[in-house]
Amino acid sequence: MTPETLLKTKFGYDQFRSGQKEVIDDLLAGQNVLTIMPTGGGKSLCYQIPAMLMAGVTLVVSPLISLMKDQVDALNDNDIPATFINSTLDYSEMRDRFEVLQAGRIKLLYVSPERLDSEAFDQLATLPIDLVAIDEAHCISQWGHDFRPSYLTLTDNLKRLPSQPTVVALTATATPQVARDIKQRLGINNEVKTGFERDNLAFKVVKDQDSDRYLLDYVRLNADQAGIIYASTRKEVERVYHLLKKHHVKVALYHGGLSKEERQANQDDFLYDRASVMVATNAFGMGIDKSNVRFVIHDQVPGSLEAYYQEAGRAGRDGLPSEAILLFKLADVAIQHFLIDQSERDEAGKKREYEKLQLMSQYANTEECLQTFILSYFGDVGEACGRCSNCLDTRELQDITVDTQKVLSCVRRMNERFGKGLVAQVLVGSQVARIKQFQFDRLSTYGLMKGQSQKAVVGLIDYLTAAGYLQASGGQYPTLRVSALGLEVLQGQQQVFRKTALKATKSLPVNDA
Ligand code: ADP
């Protein structure tokens, strides 16, 4: 049997998709491979076909317990002997399965990483394991966005398998750094990476708008379409869910605070189109295979671009045009700050998370193509997509270097100890008491932007903060500091551009007298 005949006879497909054949050939030649393919790219076949061509067992490590049974059932339907071992089984079921495995009747064994403690490995060590496939392999890396300690134990245990199996690691999201980490930990030299670009997805950033209004209008305009709305907290999920429900949207909700039964029922409502919109935290989606999701809206900014791309990527798996929209508000960045602060990470871990979050702000404020911005983060190149909100924004770039310098120098003169509100008030020459109290009306930057509205100046500060010229730090009311990049602007070494977000000012009435 060749891989091609198996593809046709067992799976009913005529051709391999990009990258699949390369991975299969490498594995059959005993070469370890890291496979980076977008969601829906067809990663499973990359190990399922070699599994059938190898003499022994293929161990598939997957964190998606809910999906395991479906995958095993699908394989069994195709007469491919497969089984799974995870926490849903009781002891006697486990024992039965091991017996079947020992008898050499199984080709693919799916296991969850949590299950793979040392004891389980002692049992596995008695099996002729030829291939180990590690799904969602980014979970191995501390640089990945979904690091799981159980994956680290796994890599150590794998080394103890006497059969010295070939290893394939698979993921849809790996920055060059994460890819290096995975390869190093698993002893992999080869990498097969297919294009990250999702050419049916239109990315969109919507800044500083009334999210509720936006969501209601959007859902109304796309009434019959399936979509997911992500929020950062359970509370916000509940709030948005009730808002949409009140407006007669067929909506379901999903978060970690619901019972297992409720989550299953709600998920099914969405999968089987009884609810068109799912409002959820990031607990929803891993392993959900709903192909006709037309939009993914992030009501609140997620913690990293990896998480964003993975969640947004759940739109349009059927290849039809779909939208991925980020509703960006600085207040939501503060929520992510809070979540990082509260997490059990060590200081270095928190620092990494803050850096990832900062990148989300840059994504929201970049004026280059959004798809290109994402691709370059993952170490890929791409041409401007022509579909995203930046590509479609035809406004001319304006040089805002001078205004930027005014803002930055004002922040410096206020000794970098205040937030954006007061900085904006000083710049527009406000008379509020605090300004007198600190004698900021004596600063040379006081009133430097007279005539602009305070709101417009705050908008500019937000833009400069998110774009990295200013840094905001500290709890609920962050204080502003000029960044290294900002200093270059002050020294005249950097120009700053922005497609003006301000409404054009009215031209003065013509005096026709
Ligand atoms: P991933 O794990 O990369 O997200 P899957 O392995 O679940 O993707 O595959 C996504 C879909 O593509 C599945 O329905 C699968 O059957 C289908 N598929 C995989 N390979 C091919 C192929 N060569 N030709 C056609 N369809 C394929």
Coordinates of C-alpha atoms and ligand atoms in Angstrom, one line a residue:
M1 CA 0.0 0.0 0.0
T2 CA 1.2 3.5 -0.8
P3 CA 0.2 6.7 1.1
E4 CA -1.7 7.7 -2.1
T5 CA -3.8 4.5 -2.2
L6 CA -4.6 4.8 1.5
L7 CA -5.6 8.4 1.0
K8 CA -8.1 7.3 -1.7
T9 CA -9.3 4.0 -0.3
K10 CA -9.5 4.9 3.4
F11 CA -10.3 8.6 3.4
G12 CA -11.8 9.0 -0.1
Y13 CA -9.6 12.0 -1.1
D14 CA -7.8 12.3 -4.4
Q15 CA -4.9 14.5 -3.6
F16 CA -2.8 15.4 -0.7
R17 CA -3.0 18.9 0.6
S18 CA 0.0 21.1 0.8
G19 CA 2.6 19.7 3.2
Q20 CA 0.9 16.4 4.0
K21 CA 2.9 14.2 1.7
E22 CA 6.2 15.7 2.9
V23 CA 5.4 15.0 6.5
I24 CA 4.2 11.4 5.7
D25 CA 7.4 10.7 3.7
D26 CA 9.6 12.0 6.4
L27 CA 7.9 9.9 9.1
L28 CA 8.0 6.8 6.9
A29 CA 11.8 7.4 6.6
G30 CA 12.1 7.6 10.3
Q31 CA 12.7 11.3 10.5
N32 CA 11.2 13.4 13.3
V33 CA 9.1 16.3 12.0
L34 CA 7.5 19.5 13.3
T35 CA 4.4 20.2 11.3
I36 CA 3.0 23.7 11.3
M37 CA -0.3 24.0 9.4
P38 CA -3.3 26.3 9.9
T39 CA -6.4 25.0 11.6
G40 CA -8.3 22.8 9.1
G41 CA -5.1 22.3 7.1
G42 CA -5.3 18.5 7.5
K43 CA -2.8 17.7 10.2
S44 CA -4.5 14.4 11.3
L45 CA -3.8 12.6 8.1
C46 CA -0.1 13.4 8.5
Y47 CA 0.1 10.7 11.2
Q48 CA -2.9 8.6 10.5
I49 CA -1.6 7.4 7.1
P50 CA 1.9 6.6 8.4
A51 CA 0.3 4.8 11.4
M52 CA -1.4 2.4 9.0
L53 CA 1.8 1.7 7.1
M54 CA 3.9 1.1 10.2
A55 CA 4.1 -2.3 11.9
G56 CA 3.5 -1.2 15.5
V57 CA 1.3 1.3 17.3
T58 CA 1.0 5.0 16.9
L59 CA 0.5 7.0 20.1
V60 CA -1.4 10.2 19.6
V61 CA -1.1 12.7 22.4
S62 CA -4.0 15.2 22.3
P63 CA -5.3 17.5 25.0
L64 CA -8.8 17.6 23.4
I65 CA -10.6 14.9 25.3
S66 CA -13.9 15.9 23.9
L67 CA -12.6 15.3 20.4
M68 CA -10.8 12.0 21.0
K69 CA -13.9 9.9 20.9
D70 CA -15.1 11.5 17.7
Q71 CA -11.8 10.9 16.0
V72 CA -11.5 7.3 17.2
D73 CA -15.1 6.7 16.1
A74 CA -14.4 8.2 12.7
L75 CA -11.3 6.0 12.3
N76 CA -13.2 2.9 13.3
D77 CA -15.9 3.7 10.8
N78 CA -13.2 3.6 8.2
D79 CA -12.0 0.2 9.5
I80 CA -8.9 1.6 11.1
P81 CA -8.4 0.1 14.5
A82 CA -8.1 2.9 17.0
T83 CA -8.9 3.5 20.7
F84 CA -8.3 6.1 23.4
I85 CA -7.3 6.3 27.0
N86 CA -8.3 9.3 29.0
S87 CA -9.8 10.3 32.3
T88 CA -13.3 9.5 31.1
L89 CA -12.6 5.8 31.4
D90 CA -12.7 3.8 34.6
Y91 CA -10.1 1.3 35.7
S92 CA -11.6 -1.8 34.2
E93 CA -12.2 -0.1 30.9
M94 CA -8.6 1.0 30.9
R95 CA -7.4 -2.6 31.6
D96 CA -9.6 -4.0 28.8
R97 CA -8.1 -1.5 26.4
F98 CA -4.6 -2.3 27.3
E99 CA -5.4 -6.0 26.7
V100 CA -6.6 -5.3 23.2
L101 CA -3.5 -3.2 22.7
Q102 CA -1.2 -5.9 23.9
A103 CA -2.8 -8.3 21.5
G104 CA -1.6 -6.1 18.7
R105 CA -5.0 -5.3 17.4
I106 CA -4.8 -1.5 17.6
K107 CA -3.0 0.9 15.2
L108 CA -3.7 4.2 16.8
L109 CA -3.9 4.9 20.5
Y110 CA -5.1 8.4 21.6
V111 CA -4.1 9.6 25.0
S112 CA -4.4 12.8 26.9
P113 CA -1.1 14.2 28.3
E114 CA -2.5 14.3 31.8
R115 CA -2.9 10.5 31.6
L116 CA 0.7 10.0 30.7
D117 CA 2.2 9.8 34.1
S118 CA 5.2 7.5 34.8
E119 CA 3.0 4.6 35.6
A120 CA 1.1 4.8 32.4
F121 CA 4.5 5.0 30.6
D122 CA 5.6 1.8 32.2
Q123 CA 2.6 0.1 30.6
L124 CA 3.1 1.8 27.3
A125 CA 6.7 0.8 27.3
T126 CA 5.6 -2.8 26.7
L127 CA 3.9 -1.9 23.4
P128 CA 5.7 -1.7 20.1
I129 CA 5.2 2.1 19.6
D130 CA 6.6 3.1 16.3
L131 CA 5.3 6.7 16.0
V132 CA 4.3 9.4 18.5
A133 CA 2.2 12.2 17.3
I134 CA 1.9 15.2 19.6
D135 CA -1.0 17.4 18.7
E136 CA -1.3 21.0 19.9
A137 CA 2.5 20.8 20.3
H138 CA 2.8 24.5 21.2
C139 CA 1.6 23.5 24.6
I140 CA 5.1 22.2 25.2
S141 CA 6.7 25.6 25.1
Q142 CA 6.7 28.2 27.8
W143 CA 6.8 30.7 25.0
G144 CA 3.6 29.3 23.6
H145 CA 0.3 30.9 24.6
D146 CA -1.1 27.7 26.1
F147 CA 1.8 26.2 28.0
R148 CA 0.8 23.0 29.9
P149 CA 3.2 21.5 32.5
S150 CA 1.9 18.0 31.6
Y151 CA 3.5 18.4 28.2
L152 CA 6.9 18.9 29.8
T153 CA 6.6 15.7 31.8
L154 CA 5.6 14.0 28.6
T155 CA 8.7 15.0 26.7
D156 CA 10.8 13.5 29.6
N157 CA 8.8 10.3 29.6
L158 CA 9.0 9.8 25.8
K159 CA 12.7 9.4 26.1
R160 CA 12.1 6.3 28.2
L161 CA 10.2 4.4 25.5
P162 CA 12.4 1.5 24.6
S163 CA 11.1 1.4 21.0
Q164 CA 12.6 4.8 20.2
P165 CA 9.7 5.9 18.1
T166 CA 9.7 8.5 15.4
V167 CA 8.1 11.8 16.6
V168 CA 5.8 14.2 14.8
A169 CA 4.7 17.4 16.6
L170 CA 1.8 19.3 15.1
T171 CA 0.5 22.8 15.8
A172 CA -1.4 25.6 14.1
T173 CA 0.3 28.4 16.0
A174 CA 4.0 28.6 16.5
T175 CA 6.2 31.6 16.4
P176 CA 9.8 30.9 15.3
Q177 CA 10.8 30.9 18.9
V178 CA 8.1 28.4 19.9
A179 CA 9.0 26.2 16.9
R180 CA 12.7 26.2 18.0
D181 CA 11.7 25.3 21.5
I182 CA 9.5 22.4 20.4
K183 CA 12.2 21.0 18.1
Q184 CA 14.8 21.2 20.7
R185 CA 12.7 19.5 23.4
L186 CA 11.6 16.7 21.2
G187 CA 14.8 16.2 19.2
I188 CA 13.3 17.2 15.9
N189 CA 15.3 18.5 13.0
N190 CA 12.8 18.7 10.2
E191 CA 10.0 21.3 9.8
V192 CA 7.1 21.3 7.4
K193 CA 5.3 24.6 7.4
T194 CA 2.4 25.5 5.1
G195 CA 1.1 29.0 4.6
F196 CA -0.5 30.6 7.6
E197 CA -2.5 32.9 5.4
R198 CA -6.2 32.4 5.6
D199 CA -7.2 33.9 2.3
N200 CA -11.0 33.8 3.0
L201 CA -10.7 35.7 6.3
A202 CA -11.1 39.5 6.4
F203 CA -9.6 40.9 9.6
K204 CA -11.0 44.0 11.1
V205 CA -10.2 46.2 14.0
V206 CA -12.9 48.5 15.4
K207 CA -11.6 51.0 17.9
D208 CA -13.3 52.8 20.7
Q209 CA -16.8 52.2 19.7
D210 CA -19.8 51.3 21.7
S211 CA -19.4 47.5 21.6
D212 CA -22.9 46.7 22.5
R213 CA -24.3 48.9 19.7
Y214 CA -21.8 47.4 17.3
L215 CA -22.6 43.8 18.3
L216 CA -26.3 44.3 18.1
D217 CA -26.1 46.0 14.7
Y218 CA -23.7 43.4 13.4
V219 CA -25.7 40.4 14.5
R220 CA -28.9 42.0 13.1
L221 CA -27.2 42.6 9.7
N222 CA -25.9 39.0 9.7
A223 CA -29.0 37.4 11.1
D224 CA -28.8 34.0 9.6
Q225 CA -25.1 33.5 10.0
A226 CA -23.3 31.5 12.6
G227 CA -20.7 33.4 14.6
I228 CA -18.8 33.3 17.9
I229 CA -18.4 36.3 20.2
Y230 CA -15.5 36.0 22.6
A231 CA -15.2 37.9 25.9
S232 CA -12.5 37.7 28.5
T233 CA -14.5 37.1 31.6
R234 CA -17.5 34.9 32.5
K235 CA -19.3 38.0 33.7
E236 CA -19.0 39.7 30.4
V237 CA -20.1 36.6 28.6
E238 CA -23.2 36.5 30.7
R239 CA -23.8 40.2 30.1
V240 CA -23.5 40.0 26.3
Y241 CA -25.5 36.8 26.2
H242 CA -28.4 38.5 28.0
L243 CA -28.1 41.6 25.9
L244 CA -28.5 39.6 22.7
K245 CA -31.2 37.4 24.1
K246 CA -33.2 40.5 25.0
H247 CA -33.0 41.5 21.4
H248 CA -34.3 38.1 20.2
V249 CA -31.0 36.8 18.9
K250 CA -30.8 33.0 18.9
V251 CA -27.8 32.9 21.2
A252 CA -26.0 30.3 23.4
L253 CA -23.3 30.8 26.0
Y254 CA -20.2 28.9 27.1
H255 CA -17.8 29.4 29.9
G256 CA -15.9 27.4 32.6
G257 CA -18.5 28.4 35.3
L258 CA -21.3 26.3 33.7
S259 CA -21.8 22.7 34.5
K260 CA -20.5 20.1 32.2
E261 CA -24.0 19.3 31.0
E262 CA -24.9 22.9 30.4
R263 CA -21.7 23.4 28.4
Q264 CA -22.4 20.3 26.3
A265 CA -26.0 21.3 25.7
N266 CA -25.0 24.8 24.7
Q267 CA -22.2 23.7 22.5
D268 CA -24.6 21.3 20.7
D269 CA -27.2 24.1 20.2
F270 CA -24.5 26.0 18.4
L271 CA -23.1 23.0 16.4
Y272 CA -26.5 22.0 15.2
D273 CA -27.6 25.5 14.3
R274 CA -30.2 25.9 17.0
A275 CA -28.3 28.9 18.2
S276 CA -26.7 31.1 15.6
V277 CA -24.4 33.0 17.9
M278 CA -22.2 31.6 20.6
V279 CA -21.0 34.0 23.3
A280 CA -18.0 32.4 25.1
T281 CA -14.8 32.7 27.0
N282 CA -11.7 31.2 25.5
A283 CA -12.8 27.9 27.1
F284 CA -14.9 27.4 24.0
G285 CA -13.5 26.4 20.7
M286 CA -10.5 24.1 21.0
G287 CA -11.4 21.2 18.8
I288 CA -14.8 22.5 17.8
D289 CA -15.2 21.5 14.2
K290 CA -18.0 23.7 12.9
S291 CA -17.1 24.7 9.4
N292 CA -19.7 27.4 8.6
V293 CA -18.8 29.9 11.3
R294 CA -19.1 33.2 9.3
F295 CA -17.7 35.6 11.9
V296 CA -15.6 35.6 15.1
I297 CA -15.9 38.9 17.0
H298 CA -13.7 39.6 20.0
D299 CA -15.8 41.8 22.3
Q300 CA -12.7 42.1 24.4
V301 CA -9.0 41.9 23.5
P302 CA -7.4 38.5 24.1
G303 CA -4.1 38.1 25.8
S304 CA -1.9 37.3 22.8
L305 CA -1.8 37.4 19.1
E306 CA -1.4 33.6 19.1
A307 CA -4.6 33.2 21.0
Y308 CA -6.3 35.8 18.8
Y309 CA -5.3 34.1 15.5
Q310 CA -6.3 30.7 16.8
E311 CA -9.7 31.9 18.0
A312 CA -10.3 34.1 15.0
G313 CA -9.3 31.2 12.8
R314 CA -12.4 29.3 13.8
A315 CA -14.2 31.4 11.3
G316 CA -14.5 30.2 7.7
R317 CA -13.1 26.7 8.0
D318 CA -15.2 25.8 5.0
G319 CA -13.2 28.3 2.9
L320 CA -16.0 30.8 2.3
P321 CA -15.5 34.5 3.0
S322 CA -15.7 35.2 6.7
E323 CA -14.9 38.0 9.1
A324 CA -12.6 38.2 12.2
I325 CA -13.3 41.4 14.1
L326 CA -11.5 42.8 17.1
L327 CA -13.4 45.4 19.2
F328 CA -10.5 47.2 20.8
K329 CA -10.9 49.3 23.9
L330 CA -8.0 50.3 26.2
A331 CA -10.2 49.5 29.2
D332 CA -10.2 45.9 28.1
V333 CA -6.4 45.9 28.0
A334 CA -6.6 46.7 31.7
I335 CA -8.7 43.6 32.2
Q336 CA -6.0 41.5 30.7
H337 CA -3.5 43.2 32.9
F338 CA -5.6 42.2 35.8
L339 CA -5.8 38.6 34.7
I340 CA -2.0 38.5 34.3
D341 CA -1.5 40.0 37.7
Q342 CA -3.8 37.5 39.3
S343 CA -2.3 34.5 37.5
E344 CA 0.0 32.1 39.3
R345 CA 2.9 32.8 36.9
D346 CA 6.3 33.7 38.3
E347 CA 7.6 37.2 37.6
A348 CA 9.4 36.2 34.3
G349 CA 6.2 34.5 33.2
K350 CA 4.1 37.6 33.9
K351 CA 6.6 39.7 32.0
R352 CA 6.3 37.5 28.9
E353 CA 2.5 37.8 29.2
Y354 CA 2.6 41.6 29.4
E355 CA 4.8 41.6 26.3
K356 CA 2.3 39.5 24.4
L357 CA -0.5 41.8 25.5
Q358 CA 1.5 44.8 24.3
L359 CA 1.6 43.2 20.9
M360 CA -2.2 43.0 20.8
S361 CA -2.3 46.7 21.3
Q362 CA 0.1 47.1 18.4
Y363 CA -2.1 44.9 16.3
A364 CA -5.1 47.1 17.1
N365 CA -3.2 50.2 16.2
T366 CA -1.0 49.2 13.3
E367 CA -1.8 50.7 10.0
E368 CA -0.2 48.0 7.9
C369 CA -2.2 45.0 6.5
L370 CA -3.6 43.1 9.5
Q371 CA -3.0 39.7 7.9
T372 CA 0.6 40.7 7.1
F373 CA 1.1 41.9 10.7
I374 CA 0.0 38.5 12.0
L375 CA 2.0 36.5 9.4
S376 CA 5.2 38.4 10.2
Y377 CA 4.7 37.7 13.9
F378 CA 4.7 34.0 13.0
G379 CA 7.8 34.4 10.9
D380 CA 5.9 34.3 7.6
V381 CA 5.8 36.8 4.8
G382 CA 2.8 37.8 2.9
E383 CA 1.5 40.5 0.6
A384 CA -1.2 42.9 1.7
C385 CA -4.4 40.9 1.8
G386 CA -6.6 43.6 0.3
R387 CA -9.5 42.5 2.5
C388 CA -8.7 43.7 6.0
S389 CA -9.9 47.0 7.5
N390 CA -6.5 48.5 7.1
C391 CA -6.2 47.5 3.4
L392 CA -9.7 48.9 2.8
D393 CA -9.0 52.1 4.7
T394 CA -8.2 54.5 1.8
R395 CA -7.5 57.5 4.0
E396 CA -4.0 59.1 3.4
L397 CA -1.3 58.8 6.0
Q398 CA -0.7 62.0 7.8
D399 CA 2.6 63.0 9.4
I400 CA 1.7 63.5 13.1
T401 CA 5.3 63.8 14.3
V402 CA 4.9 67.4 15.7
D403 CA 1.7 66.6 17.6
T404 CA 3.4 63.5 18.9
Q405 CA 6.4 65.5 20.1
K406 CA 4.0 67.8 21.9
V407 CA 2.4 65.0 23.8
L408 CA 5.6 63.2 24.6
S409 CA 7.3 66.3 25.9
C410 CA 4.3 67.1 28.0
V411 CA 4.5 63.7 29.6
R412 CA 8.2 64.2 30.3
R413 CA 7.6 67.6 31.8
M414 CA 5.0 66.2 34.1
N415 CA 7.7 63.8 35.3
E416 CA 6.0 60.8 33.9
R417 CA 3.8 60.4 37.0
F418 CA 0.3 61.0 35.6
G419 CA -2.2 59.4 33.4
K420 CA -3.6 60.3 30.0
G421 CA -6.6 62.4 31.4
L422 CA -4.4 65.0 33.1
V423 CA -1.9 65.0 30.3
A424 CA -4.6 65.8 27.8
Q425 CA -6.0 68.5 30.1
V426 CA -2.6 70.2 30.3
L427 CA -2.2 70.1 26.6
V428 CA -5.6 71.6 25.8
G429 CA -5.0 74.2 28.5
S430 CA -7.8 73.2 30.9
Q431 CA -8.6 75.2 34.0
V432 CA -9.3 72.3 36.3
A433 CA -8.2 72.6 39.9
R434 CA -5.7 69.8 39.8
I435 CA -3.7 71.7 37.1
K436 CA -3.4 74.7 39.4
Q437 CA -2.6 72.5 42.3
F438 CA 0.4 71.0 40.6
Q439 CA 1.2 74.3 38.9
F440 CA 1.1 72.6 35.5
D441 CA -0.3 75.8 34.0
R442 CA 3.3 77.0 34.3
L443 CA 4.7 74.3 32.0
S444 CA 5.7 75.3 28.5
T445 CA 3.5 72.5 27.2
Y446 CA 0.4 73.9 28.9
G447 CA -2.2 74.8 26.3
L448 CA 0.1 73.7 23.5
M449 CA -2.9 71.9 21.8
K450 CA -5.5 74.5 22.5
G451 CA -8.5 74.2 20.2
Q452 CA -8.4 70.4 20.1
S453 CA -11.0 68.6 22.2
Q454 CA -9.7 66.8 25.2
K455 CA -11.3 63.6 23.8
A456 CA -9.3 63.9 20.6
V457 CA -6.0 64.4 22.5
V458 CA -6.8 61.4 24.7
G459 CA -7.4 59.4 21.5
L460 CA -4.0 60.5 20.2
I461 CA -2.4 59.4 23.5
D462 CA -4.2 56.0 23.3
Y463 CA -2.8 55.6 19.8
L464 CA 0.7 56.6 20.9
T465 CA 0.5 54.2 23.8
A466 CA -0.8 51.3 21.8
A467 CA 1.7 52.0 19.1
G468 CA 4.5 51.9 21.7
Y469 CA 5.7 55.5 21.8
L470 CA 4.3 55.8 25.3
Q471 CA 4.1 53.1 28.0
A472 CA 1.2 53.0 30.5
S473 CA 1.8 51.2 33.7
G474 CA 0.2 50.6 37.0
G475 CA -3.2 49.3 38.1
Q476 CA -6.4 50.9 37.3
Y477 CA -5.1 54.4 36.5
P478 CA -1.9 53.8 34.6
T479 CA 0.7 56.5 34.5
L480 CA 2.4 57.4 31.2
R481 CA 6.1 57.1 30.4
V482 CA 7.9 57.9 27.2
S483 CA 9.4 54.7 25.7
A484 CA 12.7 54.3 24.0
L485 CA 10.9 54.6 20.7
G486 CA 9.2 57.8 21.9
L487 CA 12.6 59.3 22.9
E488 CA 13.7 58.8 19.3
V489 CA 10.7 60.8 18.2
L490 CA 11.6 63.6 20.6
Q491 CA 15.1 63.6 19.3
G492 CA 13.8 63.9 15.8
Q493 CA 15.1 60.5 14.7
Q494 CA 11.7 59.0 14.0
Q495 CA 8.6 60.2 12.2
V496 CA 5.1 59.2 13.2
F497 CA 2.3 58.6 10.8
R498 CA -1.4 58.0 11.3
K499 CA -4.4 57.9 9.1
T500 CA -6.2 60.7 10.9
A501 CA -8.9 59.4 13.1
L502 CA -10.2 62.9 13.8
K503 CA -13.2 64.2 11.9
A504 CA -12.2 66.8 9.4
T505 CA -12.6 70.2 11.0
K506 CA -15.2 72.4 9.4
S507 CA -13.6 74.9 7.1
L508 CA -14.2 78.4 8.1
P509 CA -17.3 80.1 6.6
V510 CA -16.4 82.0 3.5
N511 CA -16.9 85.7 4.0
D512 CA -18.8 86.6 0.8
A513 CA -19.4 90.2 1.7
Ligands
ADP1 P1 -6.4 20.2 11.5 O1 -6.2 19.1 12.5 O2 -5.2 20.6 10.7 O3 -7.2 21.4 12.0 P2 -8.0 18.1 10.2 O4 -6.9 17.1 10.2 O5 -9.1 18.0 11.2 O6 -7.3 19.6 10.3 O7 -8.6 18.2 8.8 C1 -9.5 19.2 8.4 C2 -10.5 18.7 7.4 O8 -9.8 18.5 6.1 C3 -11.0 17.3 7.7 O9 -12.4 17.3 7.4 C4 -10.2 16.3 6.8 O10 -10.9 15.2 6.6 C5 -10.0 17.2 5.6 N1 -8.9 16.8 4.8 C6 -7.6 16.4 5.3 N2 -6.8 16.1 4.3 C7 -7.5 16.2 3.2 C8 -7.2 16.1 1.8 N3 -6.0 15.7 1.4 N4 -8.1 16.3 0.8 C9 -9.4 16.7 1.2 N5 -9.7 16.9 2.5 C10 -8.8 16.7 3.5

